[in-house]
Tab-separated table of C-alpha atoms in Angstrom:
chain	number	residue	atom	x	y	z
Q	164	UNK	CA	38.008	37.412	-68.153
Q	165	UNK	CA	35.805	36.423	-65.434
Q	166	UNK	CA	37.473	33.178	-64.543
Q	167	UNK	CA	40.960	34.310	-65.134
Q	168	UNK	CA	43.361	34.429	-62.007
Q	169	UNK	CA	44.718	37.574	-62.552
Q	170	UNK	CA	44.114	41.006	-63.793
Q	171	UNK	CA	45.384	42.426	-67.143
Q	172	UNK	CA	45.395	46.066	-68.262
Q	173	UNK	CA	46.226	47.112	-71.527
Q	174	UNK	CA	48.227	50.369	-71.315
Q	175	UNK	CA	46.406	53.527	-73.580
Q	176	UNK	CA	48.688	56.290	-74.956
Q	177	UNK	CA	51.635	57.725	-73.429
Q	178	UNK	CA	55.796	57.501	-72.600
Q	179	UNK	CA	55.211	53.241	-71.728
Q	180	UNK	CA	53.852	52.294	-74.625
Q	181	UNK	CA	55.133	48.932	-75.464
Q	182	UNK	CA	56.646	48.183	-71.979
Q	183	UNK	CA	55.498	45.663	-69.609
Q	184	UNK	CA	54.902	45.604	-65.590
Q	185	UNK	CA	54.253	42.540	-63.647
Q	186	UNK	CA	52.885	43.530	-60.417
Q	187	UNK	CA	53.246	40.375	-57.468
Q	188	UNK	CA	50.709	40.896	-54.627
Q	189	UNK	CA	50.317	38.343	-51.575
Q	190	UNK	CA	50.597	40.035	-48.135
Q	191	UNK	CA	47.926	38.737	-45.154
Q	192	UNK	CA	47.967	42.273	-43.979
Q	193	UNK	CA	48.544	45.596	-45.694
Q	194	UNK	CA	46.021	44.775	-48.381
Q	195	UNK	CA	48.946	44.211	-51.517
Q	196	UNK	CA	45.565	42.723	-53.539
Q	197	UNK	CA	43.668	46.505	-53.237
Q	198	UNK	CA	46.857	48.567	-53.745
Q	199	UNK	CA	48.410	46.890	-56.975
Q	200	UNK	CA	45.465	46.869	-58.971
Q	201	UNK	CA	45.057	50.614	-58.672
Q	202	UNK	CA	48.419	51.014	-59.523
Q	203	UNK	CA	48.246	49.302	-62.388
Q	204	UNK	CA	45.371	50.957	-63.623
Q	205	UNK	CA	47.418	54.455	-63.116
Q	206	UNK	CA	50.120	52.916	-65.080
Q	207	UNK	CA	48.175	52.344	-67.587
Q	208	UNK	CA	45.833	54.428	-68.094
Q	209	UNK	CA	47.642	57.644	-67.501
Q	210	UNK	CA	50.951	56.296	-68.400
Q	211	UNK	CA	50.441	53.624	-71.351
Q	212	UNK	CA	52.278	50.610	-69.671
Q	213	UNK	CA	50.666	47.673	-69.983
Q	214	UNK	CA	50.131	45.706	-66.457
Q	215	UNK	CA	49.714	42.550	-64.960
Q	216	UNK	CA	48.544	42.061	-61.394
Q	217	UNK	CA	49.064	38.472	-59.852
Q	218	UNK	CA	47.040	37.447	-56.801
Q	219	UNK	CA	47.216	35.020	-53.792
Q	220	UNK	CA	44.680	32.799	-54.813
Q	221	UNK	CA	42.955	29.636	-52.931
Q	222	UNK	CA	42.966	26.897	-55.765
Q	223	UNK	CA	39.999	25.440	-54.337
Q	224	UNK	CA	37.685	28.545	-55.159
Q	225	UNK	CA	39.715	30.509	-57.314
Q	226	UNK	CA	39.210	33.175	-54.702
Q	227	UNK	CA	41.981	35.946	-53.982
Q	228	UNK	CA	42.850	34.716	-50.470
Q	229	UNK	CA	46.169	36.676	-49.085
Q	230	UNK	CA	46.427	34.153	-46.526
Q	231	UNK	CA	46.970	31.348	-48.325
Q	232	UNK	CA	51.065	31.561	-48.731
Q	233	UNK	CA	51.782	28.972	-51.611
Q	234	UNK	CA	50.117	30.178	-54.886
Q	235	UNK	CA	50.408	32.835	-56.766
Q	236	UNK	CA	49.138	32.090	-60.974
Q	237	UNK	CA	50.642	33.472	-63.649
Q	238	UNK	CA	54.199	34.400	-62.804
Q	239	UNK	CA	55.219	32.912	-65.956
Q	240	UNK	CA	54.405	36.509	-67.260
Q	241	UNK	CA	57.759	37.367	-65.879
Q	242	UNK	CA	59.693	36.091	-68.068
Q	243	UNK	CA	58.884	38.719	-70.758
Q	244	UNK	CA	58.204	41.839	-68.088
Q	245	UNK	CA	60.128	44.557	-68.239
Q	246	UNK	CA	59.832	45.367	-64.599
Q	247	UNK	CA	58.591	43.688	-61.776
Q	248	UNK	CA	56.860	44.954	-58.726
Q	249	UNK	CA	56.686	42.838	-55.692
Q	250	UNK	CA	54.670	43.332	-52.394
Q	251	UNK	CA	54.318	39.866	-51.078
Q	252	UNK	CA	54.814	38.570	-47.479
Q	253	UNK	CA	56.223	34.942	-46.297
Q	254	UNK	CA	55.079	32.990	-49.282
Q	255	UNK	CA	56.524	29.652	-49.781
Q	256	UNK	CA	55.321	29.147	-53.212
Q	257	UNK	CA	56.268	25.787	-55.119
Q	258	UNK	CA	59.379	25.250	-57.514
Q	259	UNK	CA	57.813	25.867	-60.688
Q	260	UNK	CA	56.485	29.192	-59.319
Q	261	UNK	CA	59.326	30.310	-57.428
Q	262	UNK	CA	61.633	29.912	-60.379
Q	263	UNK	CA	59.617	32.343	-62.169
Q	264	UNK	CA	60.386	35.288	-59.773
Q	265	UNK	CA	64.031	33.710	-59.461
Q	266	UNK	CA	64.933	33.686	-63.378
Q	267	UNK	CA	63.393	37.734	-62.740
Q	268	UNK	CA	66.128	38.578	-60.207
Q	269	UNK	CA	68.871	37.130	-62.119
Q	270	UNK	CA	67.992	38.454	-65.399
Q	271	UNK	CA	69.566	41.862	-64.665
Q	272	UNK	CA	65.919	43.641	-65.274
Q	273	UNK	CA	64.422	46.325	-62.602
Q	274	UNK	CA	62.859	45.505	-59.433
Q	275	UNK	CA	60.462	47.442	-57.361
Q	276	UNK	CA	59.641	46.344	-53.838
Q	277	UNK	CA	56.833	47.512	-51.357
Q	278	UNK	CA	56.327	47.085	-47.543
Q	279	UNK	CA	56.721	43.106	-46.647
Q	280	UNK	CA	58.827	42.650	-49.956
Q	281	UNK	CA	61.720	43.038	-47.533
Q	282	UNK	CA	60.193	39.664	-45.941
Q	283	UNK	CA	59.083	38.407	-49.271
Q	284	UNK	CA	59.590	34.484	-48.761
Q	285	UNK	CA	59.650	32.250	-45.518
Q	286	UNK	CA	60.427	28.603	-46.308
Q	287	UNK	CA	58.648	26.646	-42.926
Q	288	UNK	CA	57.690	23.619	-45.147
Q	289	UNK	CA	60.677	23.032	-46.813
Q	290	UNK	CA	63.905	24.290	-45.512
Q	291	UNK	CA	65.881	22.565	-48.307
Q	292	UNK	CA	64.306	23.371	-51.579
Q	293	UNK	CA	66.191	24.953	-54.140
Q	294	UNK	CA	64.582	28.438	-53.193
Q	295	UNK	CA	65.130	28.185	-49.740
Q	296	UNK	CA	67.941	30.718	-49.805
Q	297	UNK	CA	65.232	33.363	-50.188
Q	298	UNK	CA	63.893	32.977	-47.228
Q	299	UNK	CA	64.161	36.476	-45.021
Q	300	UNK	CA	65.678	34.653	-42.136
Q	301	UNK	CA	68.611	32.721	-44.304
Q	302	UNK	CA	71.650	32.955	-42.880
Q	303	UNK	CA	73.823	31.868	-45.994
Q	304	UNK	CA	72.705	34.134	-48.461
Q	305	UNK	CA	71.938	36.828	-45.644
Q	306	UNK	CA	68.708	38.092	-44.944
Q	307	UNK	CA	67.075	36.317	-48.207
Q	308	UNK	CA	64.974	38.028	-51.025
Q	309	UNK	CA	64.893	40.941	-49.079
Q	310	UNK	CA	68.436	41.927	-47.774
Q	311	UNK	CA	70.078	40.349	-50.756
Q	312	UNK	CA	68.022	42.146	-53.621
Q	313	UNK	CA	65.943	44.802	-52.165
Q	314	UNK	CA	68.517	46.141	-49.039
Q	315	UNK	CA	66.967	45.031	-45.864
Q	316	UNK	CA	64.949	42.128	-44.549
Q	317	UNK	CA	62.339	42.243	-41.673
Q	318	UNK	CA	63.753	43.977	-38.479
Q	319	UNK	CA	61.342	45.277	-36.779
Q	320	UNK	CA	58.577	48.040	-36.259
Q	321	UNK	CA	60.308	51.309	-35.527
Q	322	UNK	CA	57.299	53.394	-34.863
Q	323	UNK	CA	54.292	52.072	-32.961
Q	324	UNK	CA	52.406	49.693	-35.128
Q	325	UNK	CA	48.409	50.733	-35.688
Q	326	UNK	CA	49.353	54.236	-33.496
Q	327	UNK	CA	52.054	56.063	-34.718
Q	328	UNK	CA	52.027	56.733	-38.812
Q	329	UNK	CA	54.560	57.939	-40.764
Q	330	UNK	CA	56.184	61.643	-42.709
Q	331	UNK	CA	58.255	60.928	-45.361
Q	332	UNK	CA	61.594	63.519	-45.002
Q	333	UNK	CA	63.726	64.342	-48.417
Q	334	UNK	CA	66.872	63.306	-47.990
Q	335	UNK	CA	68.884	66.445	-48.739
Q	336	UNK	CA	71.992	64.495	-50.937
Q	337	UNK	CA	68.872	62.991	-53.024
Q	338	UNK	CA	66.589	66.088	-53.625
Q	339	UNK	CA	67.147	66.220	-57.297
Q	340	UNK	CA	66.945	62.305	-58.048
Q	341	UNK	CA	64.286	61.873	-61.106
Q	342	UNK	CA	62.312	59.831	-58.882
Q	343	UNK	CA	61.460	62.525	-56.589
Q	344	UNK	CA	60.126	64.614	-59.287
Q	345	UNK	CA	56.795	66.133	-58.194
Q	346	UNK	CA	57.179	64.301	-54.502
Q	347	UNK	CA	57.047	66.797	-51.876
Q	348	UNK	CA	54.273	65.598	-49.149
Q	349	UNK	CA	54.036	61.662	-48.425
Q	350	UNK	CA	52.349	60.760	-45.247
Q	351	UNK	CA	50.972	57.212	-44.708
Q	352	UNK	CA	48.973	55.160	-42.069
Q	353	UNK	CA	51.626	52.633	-41.685
Q	354	UNK	CA	54.089	52.727	-39.068
Q	355	UNK	CA	58.055	53.373	-40.287
Q	356	UNK	CA	60.092	49.652	-40.149
Q	357	UNK	CA	63.153	49.781	-38.385
Q	358	UNK	CA	66.091	49.504	-40.916
Q	359	UNK	CA	69.990	48.156	-40.686
Q	360	UNK	CA	72.423	48.932	-42.491
Q	361	UNK	CA	70.882	48.427	-46.414
Q	362	UNK	CA	73.203	46.598	-48.945
Q	363	UNK	CA	74.034	47.141	-52.208
Q	364	UNK	CA	75.588	50.851	-52.083
Q	365	UNK	CA	72.191	52.496	-51.600
Q	366	UNK	CA	71.120	55.839	-52.119
Q	367	UNK	CA	68.447	57.082	-49.432
Q	368	UNK	CA	65.575	59.083	-51.382
Q	369	UNK	CA	63.177	59.603	-47.974
Q	370	UNK	CA	63.583	59.139	-44.321
Q	371	UNK	CA	60.609	58.256	-41.993
Q	372	UNK	CA	60.035	60.258	-39.445
Q	373	UNK	CA	57.447	58.806	-36.641
Q	374	UNK	CA	54.361	61.030	-36.027
Q	375	UNK	CA	52.568	60.719	-32.248
Q	376	UNK	CA	49.615	59.245	-34.127
Q	377	UNK	CA	47.709	58.663	-37.022
Q	378	UNK	CA	47.113	61.668	-38.140
Q	379	UNK	CA	48.702	63.754	-41.598
Q	380	UNK	CA	49.418	66.747	-39.142
Q	381	UNK	CA	50.754	64.947	-36.081
Q	382	UNK	CA	53.907	66.227	-34.248
Q	383	UNK	CA	57.123	64.113	-34.739
Q	384	UNK	CA	57.673	61.964	-31.884
Q	385	UNK	CA	60.110	63.270	-29.407
Q	386	UNK	CA	63.456	61.534	-29.341
Q	387	UNK	CA	62.952	59.153	-31.922
Q	388	UNK	CA	65.390	58.911	-34.946
Q	389	UNK	CA	64.188	58.730	-38.296
Q	390	UNK	CA	64.958	55.603	-40.507
Q	391	UNK	CA	65.208	55.081	-44.270
Q	392	UNK	CA	61.869	54.384	-45.761
Q	393	UNK	CA	62.524	54.805	-49.817
Q	394	UNK	CA	65.838	54.088	-51.290
Q	395	UNK	CA	67.654	52.457	-54.430
Q	396	UNK	CA	70.429	50.131	-55.192
Q	397	UNK	CA	71.749	48.016	-57.780
Q	398	UNK	CA	71.229	43.858	-57.448
Q	399	UNK	CA	73.700	41.810	-59.494
Q	400	UNK	CA	72.201	38.338	-59.621
Q	401	UNK	CA	73.598	34.959	-60.596
Q	402	UNK	CA	74.386	35.220	-63.697
Q	403	UNK	CA	76.623	38.902	-63.031
Q	404	UNK	CA	73.577	41.088	-64.616
Q	405	UNK	CA	73.063	44.086	-62.257
Q	406	UNK	CA	69.352	45.202	-61.694
Q	407	UNK	CA	68.351	48.913	-61.000
Q	408	UNK	CA	66.358	48.076	-57.561
Q	409	UNK	CA	63.921	50.732	-55.997
Q	410	UNK	CA	62.366	49.691	-52.287
Q	411	UNK	CA	60.110	51.578	-50.161
Q	412	UNK	CA	59.042	50.315	-46.924
Q	413	UNK	CA	55.397	51.880	-47.071
Q	414	UNK	CA	52.623	51.236	-49.767
Q	415	UNK	CA	49.763	49.582	-47.559
Q	416	UNK	CA	46.380	49.659	-49.624
Q	417	UNK	CA	45.640	53.343	-46.999
Q	418	UNK	CA	49.160	54.699	-47.756
Q	419	UNK	CA	48.290	54.912	-51.130
Q	420	UNK	CA	45.535	57.230	-50.616
Q	421	UNK	CA	48.743	60.002	-50.903
Q	422	UNK	CA	48.930	61.215	-54.220
Q	423	UNK	CA	53.008	61.978	-54.120
Q	424	UNK	CA	53.674	58.313	-52.789
Q	425	UNK	CA	51.605	57.313	-55.857
Q	426	UNK	CA	53.658	59.742	-57.720
Q	427	UNK	CA	56.715	58.384	-55.790
Q	428	UNK	CA	55.802	54.969	-57.118
Q	429	UNK	CA	54.804	55.867	-60.783
Q	430	UNK	CA	58.592	57.951	-60.782
Q	431	UNK	CA	59.979	54.730	-59.964
Q	432	UNK	CA	59.015	52.864	-62.239
Q	433	UNK	CA	60.251	55.141	-64.959
Q	434	UNK	CA	63.736	54.932	-63.395
Q	435	UNK	CA	63.958	51.299	-63.266
Q	436	UNK	CA	63.438	51.118	-66.948
Q	437	UNK	CA	65.772	53.559	-67.555
Q	438	UNK	CA	63.208	55.811	-68.823
Q	439	UNK	CA	63.821	58.791	-66.083
Q	440	UNK	CA	64.025	61.161	-69.143
Q	441	UNK	CA	60.062	60.497	-69.642
Q	442	UNK	CA	58.656	61.293	-66.078
Q	443	UNK	CA	56.371	64.661	-65.952
Q	444	UNK	CA	55.193	65.599	-63.014
Q	445	UNK	CA	52.659	67.050	-64.791
Q	446	UNK	CA	51.114	63.656	-65.588
Q	447	UNK	CA	48.374	62.275	-63.515
Q	448	UNK	CA	48.621	59.901	-60.822
Q	449	UNK	CA	45.377	60.274	-60.098
Q	450	UNK	CA	43.094	56.968	-59.084
Q	451	UNK	CA	41.155	55.520	-61.850
Q	452	UNK	CA	37.894	54.924	-60.670
Q	453	UNK	CA	36.755	54.606	-56.947
Q	454	UNK	CA	39.395	53.737	-54.533
Q	455	UNK	CA	38.349	53.020	-50.809
Q	456	UNK	CA	41.043	51.046	-49.421
Q	457	UNK	CA	40.614	48.301	-46.670
Q	458	UNK	CA	42.277	48.975	-43.283
Q	459	UNK	CA	45.287	47.535	-42.727
Q	460	UNK	CA	45.070	44.163	-40.281
Q	461	UNK	CA	45.086	40.430	-40.322
Q	462	UNK	CA	41.989	38.906	-41.276
Q	463	UNK	CA	40.975	42.012	-42.799
Q	464	UNK	CA	41.008	41.079	-46.579
Q	465	UNK	CA	37.513	41.316	-48.102
Q	466	UNK	CA	36.413	37.692	-48.495
Q	467	UNK	CA	35.171	35.976	-51.498
Q	468	UNK	CA	36.959	38.104	-53.940
Q	469	UNK	CA	38.192	37.305	-57.429
Q	470	UNK	CA	40.191	39.052	-59.553
Q	471	UNK	CA	37.641	40.374	-61.916
Q	472	UNK	CA	36.299	42.322	-59.133
Q	473	UNK	CA	39.364	44.204	-59.424
Q	474	UNK	CA	39.709	44.529	-63.050
């Protein structure tokens, strides 16, 4: 396990027994390398899912380096996965690695995207590669992976990044959706992202209210509209198979100190796999072990860490 470049969490008893979730981290800013191992532990320990967590790895050191944009080992785990949860930013993976993601996306299996997954890929080194259309700025496959698969690509910060936090408001039209069972109070330190017109017949679950500061009880920012921050949709890939898709523009490691945000993600995993009848608001979403997330920011990742440090 020490030298393995990814983490595996074997599920205990629970509704998820026999199902396999692959969580793909790799962003420079929001500490997905901390958020996703914690999420995997909840899904495995409390809900029974087998989970594999993948990381951006410096191939020379074997260390986690989210600023290394061209290597996420272990993506072949997607070939037999029941759910992909992706939280990457501006990756440009080798074709052999990216093929596993593309094959999964076209398979009709469920997809979850967090925060920067709206701009998960950017092809700055090889703009003519076979998977360059997934670039978040692609014009023909408009907005690439983020817009076509998840619903939108990167637009802008709607709140003042690092100064204004986010309160989630339940969309009244979606209040009875299974994903929102037990979800009442979602707040996070990251700001609201701007979102345009979502693709794929979306259903908005939560809207994001910009707050005037970085505290849970801060007031809403005056004269500022809300933006969708969590929604579901369908994506039909190249093989004509439709996937259930959930996306939220929240999800930084610090955001996931919110009990109800963790509940939202766990519920979304159940829903994605068609297991909404197994959603149980009384089943724990508590963190497993200590969780002291690193504040978001460029260059703030914990240096010298290997996957085994998050196991």
